[in-house]
Short mmCIF file of C-alpha atoms in Angstrom, two decimals:
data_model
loop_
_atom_site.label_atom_id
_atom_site.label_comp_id
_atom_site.label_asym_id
_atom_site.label_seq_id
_atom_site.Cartn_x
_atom_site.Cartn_y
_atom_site.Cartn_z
CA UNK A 1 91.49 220.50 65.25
CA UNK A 2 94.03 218.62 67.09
CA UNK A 3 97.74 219.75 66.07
CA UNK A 4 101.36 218.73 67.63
CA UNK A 5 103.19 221.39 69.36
CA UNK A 6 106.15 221.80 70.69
CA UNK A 7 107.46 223.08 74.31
CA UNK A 8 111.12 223.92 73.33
CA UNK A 9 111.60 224.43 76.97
CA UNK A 10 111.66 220.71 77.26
CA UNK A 11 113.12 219.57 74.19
CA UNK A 12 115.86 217.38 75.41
CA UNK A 13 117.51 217.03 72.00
CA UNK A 14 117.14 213.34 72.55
CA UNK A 15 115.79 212.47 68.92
CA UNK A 16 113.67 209.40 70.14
CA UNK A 17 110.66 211.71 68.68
CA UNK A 18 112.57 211.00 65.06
CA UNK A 19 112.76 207.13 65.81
CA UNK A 20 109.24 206.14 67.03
CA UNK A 21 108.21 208.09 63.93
CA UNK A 22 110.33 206.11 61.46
CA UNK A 23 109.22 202.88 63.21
CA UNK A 24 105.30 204.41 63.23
CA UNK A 25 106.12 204.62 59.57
CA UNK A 26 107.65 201.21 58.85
CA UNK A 27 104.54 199.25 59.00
CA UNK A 28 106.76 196.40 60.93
CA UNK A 29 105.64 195.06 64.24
CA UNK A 30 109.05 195.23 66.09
CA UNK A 31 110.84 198.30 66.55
CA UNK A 32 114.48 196.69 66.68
CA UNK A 33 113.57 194.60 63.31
CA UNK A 34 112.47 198.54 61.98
CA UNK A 35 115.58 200.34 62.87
CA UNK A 36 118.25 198.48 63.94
CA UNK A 37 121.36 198.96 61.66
CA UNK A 38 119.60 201.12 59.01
CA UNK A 39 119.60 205.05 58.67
CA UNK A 40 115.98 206.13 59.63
CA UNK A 41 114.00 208.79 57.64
CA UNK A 42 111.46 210.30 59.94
CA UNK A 43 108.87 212.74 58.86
CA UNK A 44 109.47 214.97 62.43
CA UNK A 45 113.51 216.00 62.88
CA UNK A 46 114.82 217.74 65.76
CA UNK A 47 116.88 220.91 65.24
CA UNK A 48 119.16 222.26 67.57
CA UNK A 49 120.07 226.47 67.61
CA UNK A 50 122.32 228.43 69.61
CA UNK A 51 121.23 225.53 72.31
CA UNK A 52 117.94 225.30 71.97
CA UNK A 53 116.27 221.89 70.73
CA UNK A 54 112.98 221.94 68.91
CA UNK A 55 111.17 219.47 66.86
CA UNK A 56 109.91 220.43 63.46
CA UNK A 57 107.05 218.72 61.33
CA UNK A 58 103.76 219.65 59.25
CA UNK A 59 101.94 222.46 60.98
CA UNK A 60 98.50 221.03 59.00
CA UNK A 61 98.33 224.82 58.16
CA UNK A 62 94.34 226.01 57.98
CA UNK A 63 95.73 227.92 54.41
CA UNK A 64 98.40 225.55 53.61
CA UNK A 65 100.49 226.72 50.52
CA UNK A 66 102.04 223.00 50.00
CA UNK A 67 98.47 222.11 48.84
CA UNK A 68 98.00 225.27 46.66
CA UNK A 69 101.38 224.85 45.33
CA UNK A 70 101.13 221.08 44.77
CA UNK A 71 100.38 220.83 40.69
CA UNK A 72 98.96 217.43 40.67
CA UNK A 73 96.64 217.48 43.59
CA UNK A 74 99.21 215.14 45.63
CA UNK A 75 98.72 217.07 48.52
CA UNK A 76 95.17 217.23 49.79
CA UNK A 77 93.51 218.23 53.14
CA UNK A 78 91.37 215.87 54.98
CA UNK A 79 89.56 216.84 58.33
CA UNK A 80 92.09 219.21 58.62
CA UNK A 81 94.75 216.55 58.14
CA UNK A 82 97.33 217.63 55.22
CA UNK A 83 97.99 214.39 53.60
CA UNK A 84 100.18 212.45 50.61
CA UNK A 85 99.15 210.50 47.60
CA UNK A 86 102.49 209.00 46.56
CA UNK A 87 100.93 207.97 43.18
CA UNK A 88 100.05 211.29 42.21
CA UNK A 89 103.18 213.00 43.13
CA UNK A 90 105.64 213.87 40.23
CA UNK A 91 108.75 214.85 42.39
CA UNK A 92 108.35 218.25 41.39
CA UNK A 93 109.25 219.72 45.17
CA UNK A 94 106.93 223.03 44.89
CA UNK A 95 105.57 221.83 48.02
CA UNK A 96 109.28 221.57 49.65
CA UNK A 97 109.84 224.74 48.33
CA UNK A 98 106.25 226.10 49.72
CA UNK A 99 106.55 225.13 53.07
CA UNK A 100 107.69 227.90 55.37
CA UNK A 101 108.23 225.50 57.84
CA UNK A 102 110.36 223.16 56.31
CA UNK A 103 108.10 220.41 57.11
CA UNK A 104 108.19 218.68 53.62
CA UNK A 105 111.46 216.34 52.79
CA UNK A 106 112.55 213.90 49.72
CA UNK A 107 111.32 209.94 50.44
CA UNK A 108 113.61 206.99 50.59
CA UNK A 109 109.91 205.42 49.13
CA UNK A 110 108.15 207.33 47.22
CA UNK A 111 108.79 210.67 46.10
CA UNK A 112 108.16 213.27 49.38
CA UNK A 113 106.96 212.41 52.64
CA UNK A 114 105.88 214.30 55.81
CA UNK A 115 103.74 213.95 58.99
CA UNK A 116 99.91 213.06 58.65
CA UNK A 117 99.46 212.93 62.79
CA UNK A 118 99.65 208.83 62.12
CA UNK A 119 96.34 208.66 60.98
CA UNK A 120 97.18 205.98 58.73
CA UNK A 121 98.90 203.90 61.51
CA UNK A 122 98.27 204.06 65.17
CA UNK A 123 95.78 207.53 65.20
CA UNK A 124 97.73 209.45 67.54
CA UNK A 125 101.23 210.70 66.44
CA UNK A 126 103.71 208.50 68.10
CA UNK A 127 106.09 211.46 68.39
CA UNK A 128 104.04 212.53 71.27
CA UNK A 129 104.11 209.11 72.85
CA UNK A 130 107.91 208.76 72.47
CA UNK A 131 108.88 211.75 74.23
CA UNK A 132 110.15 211.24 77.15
CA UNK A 133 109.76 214.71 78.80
CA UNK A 134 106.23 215.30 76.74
CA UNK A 135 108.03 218.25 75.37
CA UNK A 136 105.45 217.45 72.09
CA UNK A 137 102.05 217.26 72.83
CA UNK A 138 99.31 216.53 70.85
CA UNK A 139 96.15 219.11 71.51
CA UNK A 140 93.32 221.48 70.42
CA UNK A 141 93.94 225.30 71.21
CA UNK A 142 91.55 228.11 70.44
CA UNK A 143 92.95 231.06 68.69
CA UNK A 144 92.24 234.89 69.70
#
């Protein structure tokens, strides 16, 4: 399966990842319309240690414990894909608490959010088409 990665290496620190993902998620047609003056909640955020910048979102684990934890059956895996039902969730946070990647935050809308590759809106994440120095790339890897 397809997953995002990230080269650290090339992480500028620039954030743009974090906006074309809020304006991925806010099913408007115009990105200045989407974000201009308003405080964007992306489902990818870039962290920044000792100099280093990295972005951080769902990992679409093959075991994930968000799913196991989740006590309504919010969280669900499809084709791999880790994905939200906002009417199911209770705003419980085990899966916040779960997540040993930190990949799972509190909604504006709704009651959690976090990354589901865009599936839902353009099919490939547009955190991978935003960055500038493709320091997030979108690809299959075989594991050892």
């Amino acid at each position: 399966m397809k997953r995002i990665y990230v080269n650290e290496k090339w992480c500028l620190g620039c954030h743009l990842c974090e906006y074309y993902c809020a304006f991925a998620n806010s099913g408007q047609q115009d990105m200045i319309k989407a974000l201009k003056d308003i405080q964007i909640n992306p489902r990818i955020r870039i962290e920044e240690q000792n100099g280093i910048s990295f972005a951080v979102s769902c990992r679409h684990c093959e075991e994930p414990l968000c799913v196991k934890g989740c006590i309504t059956g919010a969280l669900t895996m499809h084709e791999g894909v880790i994905v939200v039902d906002q009417s199911k969730c209770v705003g419980c946070y085990t899966c916040i608490l779960s997540c040993p990647y930190g990949a799972i935050m509190p909604a504006e809308e709704g009651v959690i959010q976090k990354c589901e590759l865009c599936m839902e809106n353009s099919g490939s994440p547009a955190c991978v088409t935003g960055c500038p120095n493709q320091a997030i790339i979108y690809e299959e890897r075989e594991y050892v």
